[in-house]
Each structure stands twice: as C-alpha cells, then as structure tokens.
Amino acid sequence: MPRNQQSLFDAEPEAWEVDAAELHTVASVVLPTGPKGPFDYLVPASLADPQDAEQLVEQGRRVRVPFGRGDRAVTGYCVEVGVKRVDSQRLKSIAGVVDSRALLSAAMLRLTQWMADYYLCPWGQVLEAVVPAGVRGMAGTREVKFLTAVPDALQKFAALKLRSPQQRKALETLTASERPLTAPELAESADCSLAPIKSLVKQGLIEAVAARVATNRDAAEVFQRESPLELNSDQAAALSTIKSKLDAGKAAGIVLHGVTGSGKTEVYLQAIEHVASFRRQAIVLVPEISLTPQTVRRFRARFDRVAVLHSHLTDAERHQHWQSIARGDVEVIVGARSAIFAPTPHLGLIVIDEEHETTFKQDQAPRYHARDVAWQRAQAEQIPLVLGSATPSLEAWVRAQRGEFEKISLPKRVMNLPLPDVMTIDMRDPAQTRFGRGAITRPLHQAMVEALRGGGQVILLLNRRGFSTHIQCPACGFVLKCEHCDLALTYHRQHNTALCHYCDHEAPPPRACPDCKSPAIRYGGVGTQKLEEEVRSRFPDYKCARMDVDSMRQRGSHDNVLSAFQRGEFQILLGTQMIAKGLDFPNVTLVGVINADTALHLPDFRASERTFQLVAQVAGRTGRGKKGGRVLVQTLNPEHPAIMAAVRHDYPRFADHELATRRAAHYPPFASMIRLIVRGPAEATARETANSLGERLRSAVASMDAAGLRVVGPGTAPIARLRGEFRFHLQIQGPDGALLRQAVREAATGFAAPEGVRWIADVDPWDMQ
C-alpha cells in the first residue's frame, strides 16, 4: 500500500510534499477485519457527483477498495469524506460504492468509535456488529429494473417517425405515470407485450435504472387496541418525572426501582405515548428471555407501528425492520441487546427493562454492555434513559445514590396487592429432606398439593438443565468429563447422551466406571429433566410443562407453552431462569425454588447479587391475582445475606451489605476492571503467554505512576480448559477506567502471541468464569 496511506486526515505533510499536493476529495475507510486503519482513498469524480445519489461516496456507506500490495478487492466502511491537499500519486482510488444509501449516521459512527475506544476493540469489528448481516447482505430483496421516459420522449418518438401504436401507447403510459414502472407493470398498464418496451429502451426513449426491492412484505398482525390504564399515585409521580425530563430536552438517567408487579411497564407505555405525540421514536430494551408474546402484545395493543427485534428473526425480517425504522415508519422498537443500534432518525426515549440482566452484556467482541452504550447514545441525542428493575444492578444503584441518575420508586404493587410471603426450607435439616429421594422436600410437596387443589398454578425454578448434572463412580471417584473442557458432562435422558453445555460435545453414558470398571456408576445431581419426571410421578393428575434451552428449540415453542399456561391448559410450569422474568400469570399461587444455591458459590464477585436477583425475580411471579401467593425457597444457606434479603423483599438491605463488601475489596462499582483471558491448545505455551502479558501489564502500570492500579494474576481460569483450549486469566483494577485501558493498550503494543494462542480483553467483565 502507498506510503502514508493511513494517516492523511491527521498527519501534517512534510514540506517537500506540499508542492506536489493538490486538492482532492478523500475518503477515510475502516475495514471490518485485518489492519485497524482507517485508510485514506481518493474518491473518483464518478463517485463524487451528488446528482448520482446511488453511486455517491458518503459517510456511513460501504465501499469497495483495493487493499495491500496485490490490490485485492475488499469492502470497508466510509467513516469520513473531505477535501484535502494530497499527492494523488500516493493514494489508491475507491473502486465502487456498495450501498445505495448510508447504513450509519454520523451520530452512530461517533457512537461506534466510542465503543471501539472504550471496549478495546477494532472499529471495523464494532461496525460489523452494529449493522446486521441481513442488512449488509440486503436480505429479502432482489434487483429490479425501473423504467422512466427520457425528457421530451414523445417529441423524440415523433421525430424518429416511429409508427408502432403499441410503442406509442407504452411511451404515453410511462410519461403519464407518477412513478417509475417495471417492464411487467408497464406492459400491463399499456396492454402490450414486452417487445415494444424493449424496442423503446434500445432507441433511447426509455431509461432503465436498477434498484433493490423487498421480495416479501408480510401483512402486520392486527391487535385490538387498548386504552391506557389508570395509574396509582406512585405510578403517576414516576410518569410525571419522566415527562418533565422528556420536555426538558436534555440527557437524563433515571433508575425506576419498582417491586415486582408494581406496574413499571404501564409507566413505560404512557411515557412512550408522550414521546410519540411529538412524532419521535422510542427504543425499549428487554432481555431476550423476557421477549415473550405477552410483552410484545402489550406494546402492539397500544401503538400502531412497533418493530420487535429478537434472535429468531430471519435476515430478511431483520432487514425489513431496519429499513422501516430508518425511514421513521416505526414508533416503538422493542428488542434485545442489539436493538440499541436501531437506526432511529427521531429518537426521543430509551428504556431498559430488567436492567440488571446479565444478557445486556455481550460475551464476544465487541464486548459491550447495552446499558452503557444506551447512556452514551442518550447523551448524544439529549434524551432520557430509563433503567427499570425490581432488583437494579449495583452499578445503576450507586449512580443514583451519587446523584448522577435520578431514582424513582414504585414501592407497592398495583391495586395494593401484597407481596407474596417467602419462606426458606433449610436443606441441612433431615426433617425437611427425609421425604423420598427426589428434589422436592416435604414442605414444598405439601404446598404444591394445597395450591393445585385450590385451583391455582405452580411454578418451579431449577437453574440446571439436563437429567443428572454429573456422572461419578463412588468406588474410585472418577467423574465423566468433556474431552475438550474441564467440565463434567450432564446426562440427558431424553436422547440418552452425556452432553457438555459449553461446547456441545456428546459421549455415550457409561454403564460401568471407565477407570475401575465398577458397575456402581452413579448419575448424581438434579436437572430440569429429572425434576419433570419427579413432578409427573408425584402429581399424575395434573399437567406439567418444562421450559429450558433443550425443550424450547423450535420456533414458536416459547409462545405456545406460555400461552397454554395462561389459558390454564396445564397447572405446573418448571424450568430454568427463563421462567423467572417477564411473566404475569394471576393464577400462579405458588413458586418453588428447588435450589437457591446454584450460583451462590461460584468464583465470581457478583455471585451474591445474581442469587438475590434470581430469587427475588422468581418470587415476583406469584401473588399477582386475588388468590394471593407464596414462595418456598430450598437452600443450604438460609442465613446468607442475599437469601435473607430476597426473602424479605428488601433490596436496600441487600445493596447496603453487598456494597460494603465491594468497597472493601475495591471491586465495581467502586473501581473499574478489565479482565484478560489467554487461551491456547498447549497448556505451557498459554501459561507462558499469560505470564509475559502480565509482566508487560505491570510494566505499563509502573510507568504510569498512578495510585490505586493493581494487576492480579495471571492464574488458571475457573474453567481451566474450554473447547480444547487451556485458559489463564489476569485482571487489572483501579479507580480510573481510562488509565486501565491505557495500560492494556501499552502492554498490547508490539506484543505478539505465539501461533495458536489468542487473548482478549474484557472491559467491565460480567462473566468471571
């Protein structure tokens, strides 16, 4: 590539270069993979003509450029266009324009550049994540030629002394048309064949322009409109606060802390109605797990134009939504994490429901958190951001305590319904567990009998998939592990296989111990499949359904099960955390937590927070009707502060205790953190690489002479081997996140990992495994 290709927008030219330089239109291009860039290219005159809008190089479009010594053709994103004094001999020219219109606005480009800097990720990789594959590939469209008559076409037709009446009628029809027509449309309107139209094109009287059109536009489902509900005093006060922020026209962060069933969604809906009255748009982010048909129907019953973005959309559907949003045809965008990048031209409000959910943090590059990206976007657009939850993340809670965000409380359920009574069942007590060999204790069994006989429904939570969570030999201690991961295989009886939940490796379940050949191999632990079998055995007269990743693979299965449960077609719903959030079933009178300790002792500083949130959220699924409800929590740790606070529905108590622990340990939200993970197929090489990276990081920290920065590790990761690679991790902590990122950049400069070894930097990590 020509020298200095990369830096013309930033670097000052040498004195000898000025004489040879001339004014040229130059585009700065970022590639999705490979060298970071940006790289500068000349814009040919043919691609700089504003009259030819579809072939115009402009900010936010993709372009084809020659790259490298071999000038291989690659596609990149144009992030800047300007007139510069450059030596044209030193720059290559753009070969063509890919998109007929900009995919990214200037504001979105600034947001992606911030993400690249904050999350230590190449800008091109961020751009590829922001623009869906279906949009990049123009899925659901086909190229069609549209016909228009040239100026004075009828006069030219007469001058050519053409006598074909069919050609004349076709030309008259096209000239009178208010829009370009396709050849079949014109043939039908003029009542002629395609032959005279082709002749007119050859004679230069009709021009054909190619454009892409949607191949399929599904009719939108019609929902019966619903009127706004009457708000109680707490809801009305919350709505008034949000409206005042909307009317102020300034960025504002709001933490809406409302107990489960307090009517947060109705507050969102009426705030969005206020936004829509000014013809502005709203983005509502919900966890993918909470994108239930029940949630979607509430929005579509209140707004005519709603786009729902989730992982089950086809590329064509996603592209169709993207175009509708970009045209401003959509009032409300409801979606999971990536919906924060919706190309709204008139954004007025962002809402994040269940803000505490871990799924708002992406687990692959760019490893962004939707809450933090949303706040950046809200500040850029000068609009409010509402963070709603019954169990807010401690990060959001502390920002509210500091006054950075405003806190609004909804302390009571709608219609003054009481919060359910929550009781713990101490699994250490033999009197509680001496009731068969299953997972359901005597008190929970009795409570289920009472609830079902009373006509109520029951929800059981167990955050463990499969039938048996491990296969172990009691004679020699052997545990059947994944060949590629340092993890026990889970037995799935439905398919009679032992499965790794991380890499999907399968193995036949052994009938005897592979090591000592003992026939006493034991299938231990309880997963949702075994729980389902136990429930069906104990309650044969009641219908039961299971919801977990294994049973919800088919499209629409989630909707079918929840709708059937809503209609009362079955009485017991059991499953993993996907049943713990976003569900509103007034007839549920009992919730049972089979094991509240599944995440409590993981090597993760957020383990207590996640346990509290999960128990509190699933407890909120009951007591939403006139029958009331109660919750039974089976645990080996009833005295744990997280369990005790969840039992009392006391979020402030939990937050005070947990924040004191975090402050003492200098953990978020009182400090920033970056976690580095090194992985490779050879254990020794991966370890040496991690040690080398740790030394460079310590040297970078020492050279900065900044107080409070510390490097921890490297050490073996909690999951020591995953998908055939050995894993080591280290982390850097400190009060200033910018200094941490600077230290990682300095450590990474000039650092080349050995072949086969890879490393990543996770800024503000949410998964410490």
Coordinates of C-alpha atoms in Angstrom, one line a residue, residues 179-717:
R179 CA -43.6 6.9 -10.6
P180 CA -41.1 4.6 -12.4
L181 CA -42.6 1.3 -13.5
T182 CA -41.2 -2.1 -14.0
A183 CA -41.4 -3.7 -17.5
P184 CA -44.2 -6.1 -16.5
E185 CA -46.2 -3.2 -14.8
L186 CA -45.8 -1.0 -17.9
A187 CA -46.9 -3.9 -20.2
E188 CA -50.0 -4.5 -18.1
S189 CA -50.9 -0.8 -17.9
A190 CA -50.3 -0.2 -21.7
D191 CA -52.0 -3.5 -22.6
C192 CA -49.0 -4.6 -24.7
S193 CA -46.3 -7.2 -24.7
L194 CA -42.7 -6.7 -23.5
A195 CA -41.3 -6.4 -27.1
P196 CA -42.3 -2.8 -27.8
I197 CA -40.9 -1.8 -24.4
K198 CA -37.6 -3.4 -25.2
S199 CA -37.5 -1.5 -28.5
L200 CA -38.1 1.8 -26.8
V201 CA -35.2 1.1 -24.5
K202 CA -32.9 0.3 -27.4
Q203 CA -34.0 3.5 -29.1
G204 CA -33.0 5.5 -26.1
L205 CA -36.5 6.8 -25.3
I206 CA -36.8 4.8 -22.1
E207 CA -34.2 4.6 -19.4
A208 CA -33.8 1.5 -17.2
V209 CA -32.4 2.0 -13.7
A210 CA -31.7 -1.0 -11.4
A211 CA -32.9 -0.8 -7.8
R212 CA -33.4 -3.4 -5.0
V213 CA -36.9 -4.0 -3.7
A214 CA -38.3 -6.2 -1.0
T215 CA -39.4 -9.6 -2.2
N216 CA -41.8 -10.2 0.7
R217 CA -43.8 -7.8 2.8
D218 CA -45.8 -9.8 5.4
A219 CA -49.0 -8.3 6.5
A220 CA -48.7 -7.0 10.1
E221 CA -50.8 -8.8 12.6
V222 CA -53.7 -6.7 13.8
F223 CA -54.1 -6.3 17.6
Q224 CA -57.1 -5.0 19.4
R225 CA -56.3 -1.5 20.7
E226 CA -56.2 -0.9 24.4
S227 CA -56.6 2.3 26.3
P228 CA -54.1 3.5 28.9
L229 CA -54.7 2.1 32.4
E230 CA -55.4 4.4 35.4
L231 CA -52.2 5.0 37.3
N232 CA -51.9 4.9 41.1
S233 CA -50.2 7.8 42.9
D234 CA -46.7 6.3 42.7
Q235 CA -47.0 5.5 39.0
A236 CA -48.4 9.0 38.3
A237 CA -45.5 10.6 40.1
A238 CA -43.0 8.4 38.2
L239 CA -44.6 9.3 34.9
S240 CA -44.6 13.0 35.8
T241 CA -40.9 12.9 36.5
I242 CA -40.1 11.1 33.2
K243 CA -42.3 13.6 31.2
S244 CA -40.5 16.5 32.8
K245 CA -37.2 15.1 31.6
L246 CA -38.6 14.5 28.1
D247 CA -39.9 18.0 27.9
A248 CA -36.6 19.5 29.1
G249 CA -34.8 18.2 26.0
K250 CA -31.7 17.2 27.9
A251 CA -30.0 13.9 28.7
A252 CA -31.1 12.4 31.9
G253 CA -30.6 9.0 33.6
I254 CA -33.5 7.6 35.6
V255 CA -33.5 4.5 37.8
L256 CA -37.0 3.3 38.1
H257 CA -36.9 0.9 41.1
G258 CA -40.3 -0.8 41.4
V259 CA -41.1 -4.0 43.2
T260 CA -42.4 -6.9 41.0
G261 CA -45.9 -6.3 39.9
S262 CA -45.7 -2.5 40.6
G263 CA -46.8 -1.5 37.1
K264 CA -43.4 -0.4 35.6
T265 CA -44.5 -1.4 32.1
E266 CA -47.6 0.8 32.2
V267 CA -45.4 3.8 33.1
Y268 CA -43.1 3.0 30.1
L269 CA -46.1 2.8 27.8
Q270 CA -47.6 6.1 28.8
A271 CA -44.1 7.8 28.7
I272 CA -43.7 6.4 25.1
E273 CA -47.2 7.7 24.2
H274 CA -46.0 11.2 25.3
V275 CA -42.9 10.7 23.0
A276 CA -44.9 9.5 20.1
S277 CA -47.2 12.5 20.3
F278 CA -44.3 14.6 19.2
R279 CA -43.6 12.1 16.3
R280 CA -40.5 10.8 17.9
Q281 CA -39.4 7.2 18.4
A282 CA -38.6 5.1 21.5
I283 CA -36.3 2.1 22.0
V284 CA -37.3 -0.4 24.6
L285 CA -34.6 -3.0 25.5
V286 CA -35.7 -6.1 27.3
P287 CA -33.7 -9.3 28.0
E288 CA -34.1 -11.9 25.2
I289 CA -35.6 -14.2 27.8
S290 CA -38.3 -11.7 28.5
L291 CA -39.3 -11.0 24.9
T292 CA -42.4 -13.0 25.4
P293 CA -45.5 -12.7 23.3
Q294 CA -47.2 -11.3 26.4
T295 CA -44.7 -8.4 26.4
V296 CA -45.0 -7.8 22.7
R297 CA -48.8 -7.8 22.7
R298 CA -48.9 -5.0 25.4
F299 CA -46.9 -2.7 23.1
R300 CA -48.7 -3.6 19.9
A301 CA -52.1 -3.1 21.6
R302 CA -51.1 0.5 22.3
F303 CA -49.1 1.5 19.2
D304 CA -49.8 1.1 15.5
R305 CA -46.2 0.8 14.4
V306 CA -44.0 -1.5 16.5
A307 CA -40.8 -3.3 15.4
V308 CA -39.8 -6.3 17.5
L309 CA -36.1 -7.3 17.2
H310 CA -35.0 -10.7 18.5
S311 CA -32.6 -13.5 17.7
H312 CA -35.2 -15.7 15.9
L313 CA -35.8 -13.2 13.1
T314 CA -34.7 -14.2 9.7
D315 CA -32.1 -12.0 7.9
A316 CA -34.9 -10.8 5.6
E317 CA -37.2 -9.9 8.5
R318 CA -34.3 -8.0 10.3
H319 CA -33.5 -6.1 7.1
Q320 CA -37.2 -5.2 6.6
H321 CA -37.4 -3.8 10.2
W322 CA -34.1 -1.9 9.8
Q323 CA -35.4 -0.1 6.7
S324 CA -38.8 0.7 8.3
I325 CA -37.0 2.1 11.4
A326 CA -34.6 4.2 9.3
R327 CA -37.5 5.7 7.3
G328 CA -39.1 6.8 10.6
D329 CA -42.1 4.5 9.9
V330 CA -41.8 2.8 13.4
E331 CA -42.9 4.4 16.6
V332 CA -41.5 1.9 19.1
I333 CA -38.6 -0.6 18.8
V334 CA -38.8 -3.4 21.3
G335 CA -35.8 -5.7 21.3
A336 CA -32.9 -7.4 23.0
R337 CA -29.4 -6.0 23.5
S338 CA -28.6 -5.1 19.9
A339 CA -31.8 -3.1 19.4
I340 CA -29.8 -0.2 21.0
F341 CA -28.3 0.3 17.5
A342 CA -31.7 0.7 15.7
P343 CA -31.2 3.4 13.1
T344 CA -33.9 5.8 14.5
P345 CA -33.8 9.2 12.9
H346 CA -36.0 10.8 15.6
L347 CA -35.1 9.1 18.8
G348 CA -36.8 10.5 21.9
L349 CA -36.5 8.0 24.7
I350 CA -34.6 4.8 25.6
V351 CA -36.0 2.4 28.2
I352 CA -34.1 -0.7 29.5
D353 CA -36.4 -3.1 31.4
E354 CA -34.9 -5.6 33.8
E355 CA -31.8 -3.5 33.6
H356 CA -29.9 -5.9 35.9
E357 CA -30.0 -8.8 33.5
T358 CA -26.6 -10.2 32.5
T359 CA -27.6 -10.7 28.9
F360 CA -27.3 -7.0 28.3
K361 CA -23.5 -7.6 28.3
Q362 CA -22.2 -9.2 25.1
D363 CA -19.9 -12.2 25.5
Q364 CA -18.0 -11.8 22.3
A365 CA -16.2 -8.8 20.6
P366 CA -17.2 -6.1 20.8
R367 CA -17.9 -7.0 24.5
Y368 CA -20.2 -4.0 25.1
H369 CA -22.9 -3.5 27.8
A370 CA -26.1 -2.2 26.3
R371 CA -26.8 0.0 29.4
D372 CA -23.5 1.9 29.0
V373 CA -23.9 2.2 25.2
A374 CA -27.5 3.4 25.8
W375 CA -26.3 6.1 28.1
Q376 CA -23.7 7.3 25.5
R377 CA -26.5 7.4 22.9
A378 CA -28.9 9.2 25.3
Q379 CA -26.2 11.9 26.0
A380 CA -25.5 12.3 22.3
E381 CA -29.2 12.6 21.4
Q382 CA -30.0 14.7 24.6
I383 CA -32.8 12.4 25.6
P384 CA -33.7 10.5 28.8
L385 CA -32.7 6.9 29.6
V386 CA -34.9 5.0 31.9
L387 CA -33.5 1.9 33.7
G388 CA -36.3 -0.2 35.3
S389 CA -35.9 -3.1 37.6
A390 CA -37.1 -4.6 40.9
T391 CA -33.5 -5.5 41.6
P392 CA -31.3 -2.9 39.9
S393 CA -27.7 -3.6 39.2
L394 CA -25.4 -2.2 41.8
E395 CA -23.8 -0.1 39.2
A396 CA -27.0 1.7 38.4
W397 CA -28.0 1.9 42.1
V398 CA -24.7 3.6 43.0
R399 CA -25.0 6.1 40.2
A400 CA -28.5 7.0 41.6
Q401 CA -27.0 7.3 45.1
R402 CA -24.3 9.7 43.8
G403 CA -26.9 11.9 42.1
E404 CA -25.7 11.0 38.6
F405 CA -29.0 9.4 37.9
E406 CA -32.4 10.2 39.4
K407 CA -34.1 7.4 41.4
I408 CA -37.9 6.9 41.3
S409 CA -39.6 4.3 43.5
L410 CA -42.7 2.2 43.0
P411 CA -42.8 0.6 46.4
K412 CA -46.3 -1.0 46.1
R413 CA -47.9 -3.5 43.8
V414 CA -50.8 -2.3 41.6
M415 CA -54.2 -2.5 43.3
N416 CA -52.3 -2.6 46.6
L417 CA -51.8 -6.4 46.2
P418 CA -49.5 -7.7 48.9
L419 CA -46.1 -9.1 48.0
P420 CA -46.0 -12.9 48.5
D421 CA -44.8 -14.4 51.7
V422 CA -41.4 -16.1 51.2
M423 CA -40.2 -18.9 53.4
T424 CA -36.9 -20.8 53.3
I425 CA -36.6 -24.6 53.6
D426 CA -33.3 -25.5 55.3
M427 CA -32.0 -28.4 53.2
R428 CA -29.5 -29.2 56.0
D429 CA -32.4 -30.3 58.3
P430 CA -33.0 -34.0 57.9
A431 CA -36.6 -33.5 58.9
Q432 CA -37.1 -31.4 55.8
T433 CA -35.3 -33.6 53.3
R434 CA -36.4 -37.0 54.6
F435 CA -39.2 -37.3 52.0
G436 CA -38.3 -39.7 49.3
R437 CA -35.1 -39.3 47.2
G438 CA -36.3 -36.5 45.0
A439 CA -35.6 -32.8 44.8
I440 CA -38.9 -31.7 46.2
T441 CA -38.9 -31.5 50.0
R442 CA -41.9 -32.4 52.2
P443 CA -43.0 -28.7 52.8
L444 CA -42.8 -27.9 49.1
H445 CA -44.8 -31.0 48.2
Q446 CA -47.5 -30.1 50.7
A447 CA -47.6 -26.6 49.4
M448 CA -48.0 -27.8 45.9
V449 CA -50.9 -30.1 46.9
E450 CA -52.7 -27.2 48.5
A451 CA -52.1 -24.8 45.6
L452 CA -53.3 -27.3 43.0
R453 CA -56.3 -28.4 45.0
G454 CA -57.3 -24.8 45.3
G455 CA -57.3 -24.3 41.6
G456 CA -54.0 -22.4 41.5
Q457 CA -51.0 -22.9 39.3
V458 CA -47.4 -23.7 40.3
I459 CA -44.0 -22.5 39.0
L460 CA -40.8 -24.4 39.9
L461 CA -37.4 -22.9 39.3
L462 CA -34.3 -25.0 38.9
N463 CA -31.4 -23.4 37.1
R464 CA -29.8 -26.6 35.9
R465 CA -30.5 -28.3 32.5
G466 CA -30.5 -32.0 31.8
F467 CA -31.4 -35.0 33.8
S468 CA -28.3 -35.6 36.0
T469 CA -25.8 -32.9 36.4
H470 CA -22.8 -35.3 36.7
I471 CA -21.8 -38.9 36.3
Q472 CA -19.5 -40.2 39.1
C473 CA -18.1 -43.5 40.3
P474 CA -18.5 -43.9 44.1
A475 CA -15.7 -46.6 44.2
C476 CA -12.8 -44.6 42.7
G477 CA -14.1 -41.1 42.4
F478 CA -14.0 -40.9 38.6
V479 CA -16.1 -38.1 37.1
L480 CA -17.1 -38.3 33.4
K481 CA -15.7 -35.0 31.9
C482 CA -15.8 -33.4 28.5
E483 CA -12.9 -34.3 26.2
H484 CA -12.5 -30.6 25.3
C485 CA -13.4 -28.8 28.5
D486 CA -12.6 -29.1 32.2
L487 CA -16.2 -29.7 33.0
A488 CA -18.4 -32.6 34.0
L489 CA -20.8 -33.9 31.3
T490 CA -24.5 -33.6 32.0
Y491 CA -26.7 -36.6 31.4
H492 CA -29.7 -36.0 29.1
R493 CA -32.0 -39.0 29.3
Q494 CA -34.3 -37.9 26.5
H495 CA -31.6 -38.6 24.0
N496 CA -29.6 -40.9 26.3
T497 CA -26.4 -38.9 25.9
A498 CA -23.9 -37.2 28.2
L499 CA -23.6 -33.6 26.9
C500 CA -21.2 -30.7 27.5
H501 CA -23.3 -27.5 27.9
Y502 CA -20.3 -25.3 26.7
C503 CA -19.1 -27.0 23.6
D504 CA -21.9 -29.4 22.8
H505 CA -19.6 -32.5 22.9
E506 CA -21.5 -35.7 23.3
A507 CA -20.5 -39.0 24.7
P508 CA -22.4 -42.3 25.4
P509 CA -23.3 -42.6 29.1
P510 CA -21.2 -45.4 30.7
R511 CA -22.8 -48.4 32.3
A512 CA -19.7 -49.1 34.3
C513 CA -16.8 -46.9 35.5
P514 CA -14.3 -46.4 32.6
D515 CA -11.4 -46.4 35.2
C516 CA -12.1 -49.1 37.7
K517 CA -14.8 -50.9 35.9
S518 CA -17.1 -50.8 38.9
P519 CA -20.8 -51.3 37.9
A520 CA -21.9 -48.9 40.6
I521 CA -21.6 -45.8 38.4
R522 CA -23.8 -43.1 39.8
Y523 CA -25.8 -40.5 38.0
G524 CA -26.0 -37.6 40.5
G525 CA -27.4 -34.2 40.8
V526 CA -30.8 -32.9 39.6
G527 CA -31.6 -31.2 36.3
T528 CA -34.9 -29.9 34.9
Q529 CA -35.5 -33.2 33.1
K530 CA -35.2 -35.3 36.3
L531 CA -37.4 -32.7 38.1
E532 CA -40.0 -33.0 35.4
E533 CA -40.0 -36.8 35.9
E534 CA -40.4 -36.4 39.6
V535 CA -43.3 -33.9 39.2
R536 CA -45.1 -36.2 36.8
S537 CA -44.7 -39.1 39.2
R538 CA -45.9 -37.2 42.3
F539 CA -48.7 -35.3 40.6
P540 CA -50.1 -37.6 37.9
D541 CA -53.5 -35.9 37.8
Y542 CA -52.0 -32.5 36.8
K543 CA -50.4 -31.5 33.6
C544 CA -46.8 -30.2 33.6
A545 CA -44.6 -28.4 31.1
R546 CA -40.9 -27.8 31.1
M547 CA -39.1 -24.7 29.8
D548 CA -35.4 -24.8 29.2
V549 CA -33.0 -24.5 26.3
D550 CA -33.5 -28.1 25.4
S551 CA -37.3 -28.0 25.2
M552 CA -37.6 -24.6 23.6
R553 CA -35.5 -25.1 20.4
Q554 CA -38.3 -24.9 17.9
R555 CA -39.5 -21.5 16.7
G556 CA -42.7 -20.5 18.5
S557 CA -42.4 -23.1 21.3
H558 CA -41.8 -20.4 23.9
D559 CA -45.0 -18.7 22.8
N560 CA -47.0 -21.9 22.7
V561 CA -46.1 -23.0 26.2
L562 CA -46.7 -19.7 27.9
S563 CA -50.0 -19.2 26.0
A564 CA -51.2 -22.6 27.1
F565 CA -50.1 -21.9 30.7
Q566 CA -52.0 -18.6 30.6
R567 CA -55.1 -20.4 29.4
G568 CA -54.8 -22.9 32.2
E569 CA -54.2 -25.9 30.0
F570 CA -51.6 -27.2 32.4
Q571 CA -51.1 -26.5 36.1
I572 CA -47.3 -26.8 36.7
L573 CA -44.6 -24.9 34.9
L574 CA -41.0 -25.8 35.7
G575 CA -37.8 -24.7 34.1
T576 CA -34.6 -22.7 34.3
Q577 CA -34.3 -18.9 34.7
M578 CA -36.3 -18.3 31.5
I579 CA -39.4 -18.7 33.7
A580 CA -38.2 -16.3 36.3
K581 CA -38.7 -13.0 34.5
G582 CA -41.3 -11.1 32.5
L583 CA -44.3 -13.4 33.1
D584 CA -47.6 -12.2 34.6
F585 CA -49.9 -15.0 35.5
P586 CA -52.5 -14.0 38.1
N587 CA -53.5 -17.7 38.8
V588 CA -50.0 -18.7 40.0
T589 CA -50.3 -19.1 43.7
L590 CA -47.1 -20.9 44.5
V591 CA -43.5 -20.6 43.4
G592 CA -40.9 -23.1 44.5
V593 CA -37.2 -22.5 44.2
I594 CA -35.7 -26.1 44.1
N595 CA -32.1 -24.9 44.8
A596 CA -31.3 -21.3 45.5
D597 CA -27.6 -22.0 45.9
T598 CA -26.7 -23.0 42.3
A599 CA -24.9 -19.7 41.6
L600 CA -24.1 -18.7 45.2
H601 CA -20.6 -20.1 45.5
L602 CA -19.2 -19.6 42.0
P603 CA -15.8 -17.8 41.9
D604 CA -17.4 -14.6 40.8
F605 CA -17.7 -11.4 42.8
R606 CA -21.3 -10.9 41.5
A607 CA -22.5 -14.3 42.7
S608 CA -24.4 -12.9 45.7
E609 CA -26.0 -10.2 43.5
R610 CA -27.2 -12.7 40.9
T611 CA -28.6 -15.1 43.6
F612 CA -30.6 -12.3 45.2
Q613 CA -31.9 -11.1 41.8
L614 CA -32.9 -14.6 40.7
V615 CA -34.7 -15.5 43.9
A616 CA -36.4 -12.0 44.1
Q617 CA -37.5 -12.1 40.5
V618 CA -39.0 -15.6 40.5
A619 CA -40.7 -14.8 43.8
G620 CA -42.4 -11.9 41.9
R621 CA -44.2 -14.4 39.6
T622 CA -46.8 -15.2 42.2
G623 CA -49.3 -13.2 44.2
R624 CA -50.5 -11.2 41.2
G625 CA -54.1 -12.1 41.5
K626 CA -56.9 -12.1 44.0
K627 CA -55.9 -15.6 45.3
G628 CA -52.5 -14.2 46.6
G629 CA -49.4 -16.4 46.6
R630 CA -46.4 -17.6 48.4
V631 CA -42.8 -18.7 47.7
L632 CA -40.8 -21.6 49.1
V633 CA -37.0 -21.4 48.7
Q634 CA -35.0 -24.6 49.2
T635 CA -31.4 -23.7 50.3
L636 CA -28.4 -25.0 52.2
N637 CA -27.6 -21.3 53.1
P638 CA -30.7 -19.8 54.7
E639 CA -28.5 -17.3 56.7
H640 CA -26.7 -15.9 53.6
P641 CA -27.4 -12.2 53.3
A642 CA -28.5 -12.5 49.7
I643 CA -31.1 -15.2 50.6
M644 CA -32.3 -13.3 53.7
A645 CA -32.8 -10.1 51.8
A646 CA -34.6 -11.8 49.0
V647 CA -37.0 -13.5 51.5
R648 CA -37.8 -10.1 52.9
H649 CA -38.2 -8.4 49.5
D650 CA -35.6 -5.9 50.9
Y651 CA -33.4 -4.7 48.1
P652 CA -31.9 -1.7 50.0
R653 CA -30.8 -4.1 52.8
F654 CA -29.1 -6.3 50.3
A655 CA -27.5 -3.4 48.4
D656 CA -26.1 -1.9 51.6
H657 CA -24.4 -5.2 52.7
E658 CA -23.1 -6.1 49.3
L659 CA -21.8 -2.6 48.5
A660 CA -19.8 -2.5 51.8
T661 CA -18.2 -5.8 50.7
R662 CA -17.4 -4.5 47.2
R663 CA -16.0 -1.2 48.6
A664 CA -13.6 -3.0 50.9
A665 CA -12.4 -5.2 48.1
H666 CA -12.1 -2.3 45.6
Y667 CA -14.5 -4.1 43.2
P668 CA -17.0 -2.5 40.8
P669 CA -19.0 -0.3 41.1
F670 CA -16.3 1.4 43.3
A671 CA -13.5 0.6 40.8
S672 CA -13.1 -0.3 37.2
M673 CA -11.9 -3.6 36.0
I674 CA -10.5 -5.2 32.8
R675 CA -10.1 -9.0 32.6
L676 CA -7.6 -10.5 30.2
I677 CA -8.1 -14.1 29.1
V678 CA -5.3 -16.1 27.3
R679 CA -6.2 -19.4 25.7
G680 CA -4.4 -21.9 23.5
P681 CA -4.2 -25.7 22.7
A682 CA -0.8 -26.1 24.6
E683 CA -1.0 -25.5 28.3
A684 CA 2.6 -24.5 28.8
T685 CA 2.6 -22.1 25.9
A686 CA -0.7 -20.5 27.0
R687 CA 0.7 -20.1 30.6
E688 CA 3.9 -18.5 29.4
T689 CA 2.0 -16.1 27.2
A690 CA -0.2 -15.1 30.1
N691 CA 2.9 -14.6 32.3
S692 CA 4.5 -12.4 29.6
L693 CA 1.4 -10.4 29.1
G694 CA 1.2 -9.9 32.9
E695 CA 4.8 -8.6 33.0
R696 CA 4.1 -6.1 30.3
L697 CA 0.9 -5.0 32.0
R698 CA 2.8 -4.5 35.3
S699 CA 5.5 -2.5 33.5
A700 CA 2.8 -0.3 31.9
V701 CA 1.2 0.3 35.3
A702 CA 4.6 1.1 36.9
S703 CA 5.4 3.6 34.1
M704 CA 2.1 5.5 34.6
D705 CA 2.9 6.3 38.3
A706 CA -0.9 6.2 39.0
A707 CA -2.2 5.4 42.5
G708 CA -4.7 2.6 43.0
L709 CA -3.9 0.5 39.9
R710 CA -3.1 -3.1 40.5
V711 CA -2.7 -6.2 38.4
V712 CA -3.9 -9.6 39.8
G713 CA -2.7 -12.8 38.3
P714 CA -2.1 -14.4 35.9
G715 CA -3.6 -17.7 37.1
T716 CA -5.6 -20.6 35.9
A717 CA -9.2 -19.6 34.9

